[in-house]
PDB file of C-alpha atoms in Angstrom:
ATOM      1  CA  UNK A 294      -9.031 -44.753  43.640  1.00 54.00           C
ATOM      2  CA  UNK A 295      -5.559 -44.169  44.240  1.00 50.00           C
ATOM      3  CA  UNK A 296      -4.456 -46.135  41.081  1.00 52.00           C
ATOM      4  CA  UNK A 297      -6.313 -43.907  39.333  1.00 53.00           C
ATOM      5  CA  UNK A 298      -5.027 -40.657  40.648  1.00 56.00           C
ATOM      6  CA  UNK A 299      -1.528 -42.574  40.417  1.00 52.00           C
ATOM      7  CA  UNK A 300      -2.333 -43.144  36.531  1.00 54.00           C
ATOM      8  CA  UNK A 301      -3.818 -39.343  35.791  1.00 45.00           C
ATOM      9  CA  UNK A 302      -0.706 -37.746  37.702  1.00 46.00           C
ATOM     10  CA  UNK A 303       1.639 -39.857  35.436  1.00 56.00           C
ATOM     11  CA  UNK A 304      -0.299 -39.387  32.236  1.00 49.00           C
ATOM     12  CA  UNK A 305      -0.415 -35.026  33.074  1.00 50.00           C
ATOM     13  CA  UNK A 306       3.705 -35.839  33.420  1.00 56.00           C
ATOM     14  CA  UNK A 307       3.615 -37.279  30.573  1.00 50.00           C
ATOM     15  CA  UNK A 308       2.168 -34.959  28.441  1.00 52.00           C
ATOM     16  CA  UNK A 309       3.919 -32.104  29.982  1.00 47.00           C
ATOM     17  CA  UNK A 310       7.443 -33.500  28.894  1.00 46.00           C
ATOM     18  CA  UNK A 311       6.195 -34.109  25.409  1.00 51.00           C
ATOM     19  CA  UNK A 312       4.930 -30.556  25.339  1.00 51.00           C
ATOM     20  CA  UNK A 313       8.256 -29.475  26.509  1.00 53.00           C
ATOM     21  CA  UNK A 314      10.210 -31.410  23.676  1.00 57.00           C
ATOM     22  CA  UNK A 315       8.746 -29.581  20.955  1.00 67.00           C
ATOM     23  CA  UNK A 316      10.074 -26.874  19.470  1.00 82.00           C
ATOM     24  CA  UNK A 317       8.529 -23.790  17.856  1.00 84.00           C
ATOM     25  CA  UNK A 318       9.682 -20.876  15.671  1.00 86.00           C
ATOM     26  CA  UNK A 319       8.527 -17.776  14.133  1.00 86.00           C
ATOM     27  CA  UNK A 320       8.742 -16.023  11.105  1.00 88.00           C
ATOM     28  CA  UNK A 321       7.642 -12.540   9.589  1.00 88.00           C
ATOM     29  CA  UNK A 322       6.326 -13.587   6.159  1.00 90.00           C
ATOM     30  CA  UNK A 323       6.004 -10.214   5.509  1.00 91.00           C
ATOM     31  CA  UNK A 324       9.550  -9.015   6.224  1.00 91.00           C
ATOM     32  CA  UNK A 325      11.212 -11.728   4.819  1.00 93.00           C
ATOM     33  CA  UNK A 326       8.872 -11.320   1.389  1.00 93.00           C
ATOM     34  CA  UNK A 327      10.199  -7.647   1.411  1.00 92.00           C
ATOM     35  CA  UNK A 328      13.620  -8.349   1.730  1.00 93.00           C
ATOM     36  CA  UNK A 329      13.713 -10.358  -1.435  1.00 94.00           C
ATOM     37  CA  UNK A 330      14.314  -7.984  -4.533  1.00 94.00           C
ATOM     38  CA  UNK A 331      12.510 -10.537  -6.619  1.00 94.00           C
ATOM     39  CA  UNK A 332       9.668 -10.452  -4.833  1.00 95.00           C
ATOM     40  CA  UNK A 333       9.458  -6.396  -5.073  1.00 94.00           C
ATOM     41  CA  UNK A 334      10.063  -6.665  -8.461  1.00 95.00           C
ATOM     42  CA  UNK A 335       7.394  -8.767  -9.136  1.00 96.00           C
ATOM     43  CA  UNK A 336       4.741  -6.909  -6.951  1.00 95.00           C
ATOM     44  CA  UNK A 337       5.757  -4.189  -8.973  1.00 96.00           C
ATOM     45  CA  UNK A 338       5.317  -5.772 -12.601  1.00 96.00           C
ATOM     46  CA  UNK A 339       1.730  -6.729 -10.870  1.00 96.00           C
ATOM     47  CA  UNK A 340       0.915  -3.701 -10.113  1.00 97.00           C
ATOM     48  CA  UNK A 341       1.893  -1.998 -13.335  1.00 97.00           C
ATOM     49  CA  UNK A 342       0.169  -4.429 -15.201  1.00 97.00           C
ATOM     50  CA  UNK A 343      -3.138  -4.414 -13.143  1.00 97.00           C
ATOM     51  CA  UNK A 344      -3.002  -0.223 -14.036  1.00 97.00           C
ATOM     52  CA  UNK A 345      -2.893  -1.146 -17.665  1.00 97.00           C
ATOM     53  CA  UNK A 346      -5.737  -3.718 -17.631  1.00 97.00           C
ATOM     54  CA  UNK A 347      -7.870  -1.508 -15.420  1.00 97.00           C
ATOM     55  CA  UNK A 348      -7.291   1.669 -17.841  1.00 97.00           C
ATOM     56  CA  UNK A 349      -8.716  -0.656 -20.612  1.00 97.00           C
ATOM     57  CA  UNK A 350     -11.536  -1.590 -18.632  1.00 97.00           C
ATOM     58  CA  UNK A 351     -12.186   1.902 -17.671  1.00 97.00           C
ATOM     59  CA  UNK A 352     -11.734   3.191 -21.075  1.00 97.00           C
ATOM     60  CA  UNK A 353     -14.547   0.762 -22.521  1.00 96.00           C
ATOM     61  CA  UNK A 354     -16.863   1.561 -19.410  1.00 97.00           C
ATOM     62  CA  UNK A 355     -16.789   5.202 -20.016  1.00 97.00           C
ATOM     63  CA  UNK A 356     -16.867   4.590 -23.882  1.00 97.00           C
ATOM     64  CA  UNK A 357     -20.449   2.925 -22.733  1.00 96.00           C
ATOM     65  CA  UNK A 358     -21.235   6.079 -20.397  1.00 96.00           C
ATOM     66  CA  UNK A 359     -20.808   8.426 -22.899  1.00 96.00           C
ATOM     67  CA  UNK A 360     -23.165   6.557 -25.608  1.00 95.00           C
ATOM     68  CA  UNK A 361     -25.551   6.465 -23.322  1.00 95.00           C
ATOM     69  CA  UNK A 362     -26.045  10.531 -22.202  1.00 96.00           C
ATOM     70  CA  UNK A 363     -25.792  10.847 -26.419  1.00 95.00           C
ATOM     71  CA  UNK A 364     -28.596   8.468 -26.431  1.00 93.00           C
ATOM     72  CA  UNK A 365     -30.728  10.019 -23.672  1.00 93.00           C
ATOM     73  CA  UNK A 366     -29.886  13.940 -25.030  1.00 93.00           C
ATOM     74  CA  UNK A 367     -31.155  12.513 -28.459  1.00 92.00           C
ATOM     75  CA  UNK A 368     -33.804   9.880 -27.646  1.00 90.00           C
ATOM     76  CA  UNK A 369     -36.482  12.437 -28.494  1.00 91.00           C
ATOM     77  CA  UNK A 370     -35.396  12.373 -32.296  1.00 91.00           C
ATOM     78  CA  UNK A 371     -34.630   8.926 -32.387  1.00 89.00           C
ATOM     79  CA  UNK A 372     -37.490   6.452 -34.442  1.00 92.00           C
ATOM     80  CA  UNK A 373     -37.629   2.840 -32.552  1.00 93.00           C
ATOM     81  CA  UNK A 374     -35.548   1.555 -34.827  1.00 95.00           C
ATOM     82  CA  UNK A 375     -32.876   4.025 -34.063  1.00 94.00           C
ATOM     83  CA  UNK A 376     -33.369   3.913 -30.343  1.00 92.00           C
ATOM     84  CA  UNK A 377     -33.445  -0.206 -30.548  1.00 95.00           C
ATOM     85  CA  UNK A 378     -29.784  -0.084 -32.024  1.00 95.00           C
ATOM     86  CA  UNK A 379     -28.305   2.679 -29.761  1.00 94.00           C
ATOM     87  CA  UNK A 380     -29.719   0.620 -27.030  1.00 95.00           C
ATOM     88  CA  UNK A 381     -28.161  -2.491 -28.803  1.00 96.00           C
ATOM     89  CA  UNK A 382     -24.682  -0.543 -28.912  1.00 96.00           C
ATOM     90  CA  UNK A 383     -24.476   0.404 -25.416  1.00 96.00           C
ATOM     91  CA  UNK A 384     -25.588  -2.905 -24.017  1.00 96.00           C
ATOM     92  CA  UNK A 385     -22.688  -4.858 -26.197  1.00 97.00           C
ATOM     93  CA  UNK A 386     -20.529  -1.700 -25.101  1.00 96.00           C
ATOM     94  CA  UNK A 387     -20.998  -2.390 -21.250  1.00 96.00           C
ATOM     95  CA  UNK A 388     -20.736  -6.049 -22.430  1.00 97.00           C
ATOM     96  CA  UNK A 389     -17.257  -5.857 -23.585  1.00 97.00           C
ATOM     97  CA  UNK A 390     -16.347  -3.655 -20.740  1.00 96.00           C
ATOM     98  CA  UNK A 391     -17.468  -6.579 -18.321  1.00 96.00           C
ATOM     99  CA  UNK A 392     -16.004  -9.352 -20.347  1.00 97.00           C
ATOM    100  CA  UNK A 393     -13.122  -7.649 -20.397  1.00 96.00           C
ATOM    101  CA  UNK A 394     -12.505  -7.149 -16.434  1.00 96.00           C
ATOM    102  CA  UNK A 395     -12.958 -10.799 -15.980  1.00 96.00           C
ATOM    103  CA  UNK A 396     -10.940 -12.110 -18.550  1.00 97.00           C
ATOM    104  CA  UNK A 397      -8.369  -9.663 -16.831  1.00 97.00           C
ATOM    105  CA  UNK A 398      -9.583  -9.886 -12.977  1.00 95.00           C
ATOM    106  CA  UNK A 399     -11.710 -13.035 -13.092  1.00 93.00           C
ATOM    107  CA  UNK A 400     -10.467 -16.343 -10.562  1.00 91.00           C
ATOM    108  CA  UNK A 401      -8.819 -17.413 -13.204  1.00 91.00           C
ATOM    109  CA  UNK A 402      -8.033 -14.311 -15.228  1.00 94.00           C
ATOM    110  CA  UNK A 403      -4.692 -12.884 -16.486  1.00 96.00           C
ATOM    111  CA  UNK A 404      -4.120 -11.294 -13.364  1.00 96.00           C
ATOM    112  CA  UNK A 405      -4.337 -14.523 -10.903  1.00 95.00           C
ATOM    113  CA  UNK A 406      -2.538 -16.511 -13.822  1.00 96.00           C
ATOM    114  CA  UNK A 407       0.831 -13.522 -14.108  1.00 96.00           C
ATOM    115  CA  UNK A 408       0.746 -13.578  -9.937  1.00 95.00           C
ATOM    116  CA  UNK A 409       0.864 -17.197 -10.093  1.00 95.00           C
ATOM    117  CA  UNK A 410       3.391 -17.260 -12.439  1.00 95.00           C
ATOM    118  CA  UNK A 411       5.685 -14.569 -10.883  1.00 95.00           C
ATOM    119  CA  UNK A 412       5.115 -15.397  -6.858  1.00 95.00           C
ATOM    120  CA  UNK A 413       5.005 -19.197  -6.777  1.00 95.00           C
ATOM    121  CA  UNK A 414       8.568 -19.582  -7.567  1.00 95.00           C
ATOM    122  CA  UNK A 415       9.837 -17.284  -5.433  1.00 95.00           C
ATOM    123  CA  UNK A 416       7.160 -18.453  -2.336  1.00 93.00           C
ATOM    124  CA  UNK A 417       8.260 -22.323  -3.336  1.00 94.00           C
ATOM    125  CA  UNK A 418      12.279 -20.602  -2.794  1.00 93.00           C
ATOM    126  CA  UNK A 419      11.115 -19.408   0.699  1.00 92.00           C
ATOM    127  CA  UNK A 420       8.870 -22.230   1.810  1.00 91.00           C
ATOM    128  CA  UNK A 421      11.869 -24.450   1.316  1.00 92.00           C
ATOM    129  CA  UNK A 422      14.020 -22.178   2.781  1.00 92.00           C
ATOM    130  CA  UNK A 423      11.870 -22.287   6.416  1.00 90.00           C
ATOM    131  CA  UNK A 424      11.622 -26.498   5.770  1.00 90.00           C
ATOM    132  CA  UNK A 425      15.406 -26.589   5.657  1.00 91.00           C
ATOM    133  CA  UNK A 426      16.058 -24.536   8.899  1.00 90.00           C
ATOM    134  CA  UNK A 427      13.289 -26.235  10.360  1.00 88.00           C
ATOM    135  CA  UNK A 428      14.476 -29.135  10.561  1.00 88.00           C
ATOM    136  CA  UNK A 429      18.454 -27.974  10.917  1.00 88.00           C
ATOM    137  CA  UNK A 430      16.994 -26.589  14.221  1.00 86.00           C
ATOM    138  CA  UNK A 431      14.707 -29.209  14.722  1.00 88.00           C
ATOM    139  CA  UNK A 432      11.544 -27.103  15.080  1.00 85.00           C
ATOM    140  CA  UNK A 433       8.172 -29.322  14.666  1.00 85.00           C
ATOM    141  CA  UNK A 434       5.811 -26.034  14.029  1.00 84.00           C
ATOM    142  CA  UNK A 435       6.886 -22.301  12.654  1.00 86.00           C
ATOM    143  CA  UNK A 436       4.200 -19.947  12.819  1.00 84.00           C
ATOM    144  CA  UNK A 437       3.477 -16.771  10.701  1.00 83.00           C
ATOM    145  CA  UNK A 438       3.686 -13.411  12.978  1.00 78.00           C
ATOM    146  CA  UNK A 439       2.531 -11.402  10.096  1.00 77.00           C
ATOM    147  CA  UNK A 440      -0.559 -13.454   9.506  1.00 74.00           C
ATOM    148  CA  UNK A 441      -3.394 -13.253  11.558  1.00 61.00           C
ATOM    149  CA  UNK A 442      -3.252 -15.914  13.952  1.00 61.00           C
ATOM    150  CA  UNK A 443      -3.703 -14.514  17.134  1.00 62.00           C
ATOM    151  CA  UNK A 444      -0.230 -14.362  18.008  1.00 62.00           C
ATOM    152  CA  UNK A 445      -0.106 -11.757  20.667  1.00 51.00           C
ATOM    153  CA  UNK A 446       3.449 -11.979  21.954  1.00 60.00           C
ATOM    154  CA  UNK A 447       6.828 -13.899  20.134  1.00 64.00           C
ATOM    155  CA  UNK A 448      10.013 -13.991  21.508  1.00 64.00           C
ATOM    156  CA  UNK A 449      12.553 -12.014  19.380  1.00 69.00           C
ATOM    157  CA  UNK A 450      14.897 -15.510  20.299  1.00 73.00           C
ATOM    158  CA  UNK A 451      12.211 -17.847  18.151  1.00 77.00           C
ATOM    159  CA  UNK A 452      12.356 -15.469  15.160  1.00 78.00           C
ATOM    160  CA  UNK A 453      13.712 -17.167  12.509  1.00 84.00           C
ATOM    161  CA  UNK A 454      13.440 -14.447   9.739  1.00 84.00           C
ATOM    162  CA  UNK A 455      16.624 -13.334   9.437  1.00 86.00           C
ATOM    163  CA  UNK A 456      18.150 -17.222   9.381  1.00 85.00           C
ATOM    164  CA  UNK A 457      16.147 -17.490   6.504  1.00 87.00           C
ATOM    165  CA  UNK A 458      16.906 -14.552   4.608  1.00 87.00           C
ATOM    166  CA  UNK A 459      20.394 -15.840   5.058  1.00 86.00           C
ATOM    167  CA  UNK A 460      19.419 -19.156   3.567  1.00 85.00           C
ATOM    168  CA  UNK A 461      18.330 -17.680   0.680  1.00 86.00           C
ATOM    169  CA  UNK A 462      21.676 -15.430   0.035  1.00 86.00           C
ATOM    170  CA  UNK A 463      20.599 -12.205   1.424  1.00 83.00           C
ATOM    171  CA  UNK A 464      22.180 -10.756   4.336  1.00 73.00           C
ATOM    172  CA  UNK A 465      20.122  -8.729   6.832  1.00 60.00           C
TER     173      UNK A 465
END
């Protein structure tokens, strides 16, 4: 029995002084990401060109609207054949309108293919950036404060979001 309290004690030891070897860090994603004129930029460009696409969609979707009150004020004087094709028209109308927001907003539309294309350099830059002062400081875990993990308090001392601005070449 007392072997066994004599093992647990030195195993709890043990795992305490391991525990106190690592070392942890955080970083504000979101700070650093706004910081980076690149990165503005880019959100920017996205933004501008999301407008664009949208106005397209929305210009097709109300193009569809607006056949269809013609087609209800006039259905009375419409012959089936004539009521079959407006009803053709505005179908391949709303058609286009929904084609064209997922070629433009699908998974893999335009949209996720320009963000990609714009933000995964720039995330690759900073992702790198936290590696290399990770393991200059010799920290075995750096945790997002701007994400929600359920950090509820950080020391201000294991911030490293300004070290890696500076990494990068800005100075804040």
């Amino acid at each position: 029995m007392m072997k066994r309290i004599i093992i647990c004690a030195i195993c709890v030891i043990c795992g305490l002084v391991s525990a106190n070897a690592q070392k942890f860090a955080l970083i504000d994603m979101d700070y650093v990401f706004k910081n980076i004129p690149a990165y503005e930029r880019a959100n920017e460009q996205l933004s501008q060109v999301s407008k664009k696409w949208q106005a397209e969609v929305d210009a097709l979707t109300t193009e569809a609207q607006t056949m269809y009150k013609n087609y209800q004020n006039e259905v009375v004087f419409l012959s089936n054949e004539q009521k079959k094709a407006r009803q053709d028209a505005i179908m391949e109308k709303e058609k286009q309108a929904a084609d064209l927001k997922r070629q433009y907003f699908g998974p893999e539309g335009e949209l996720f293919k320009k963000r990609a294309a714009l933000m995964n350099p720039i995330q690759d830059e900073v992702y790198n950036a936290v590696k290399d002062v990770s393991e200059l400081r010799g920290y075995q875990l750096v945790l997002d404060r701007a994400s929600d993990t359920g950090i509820i308090f950080g020391s201000p001392k294991i911030d490293i979001s300004d070290e890696v601005l500076r990494k990068l070449g800005y100075s804040y």
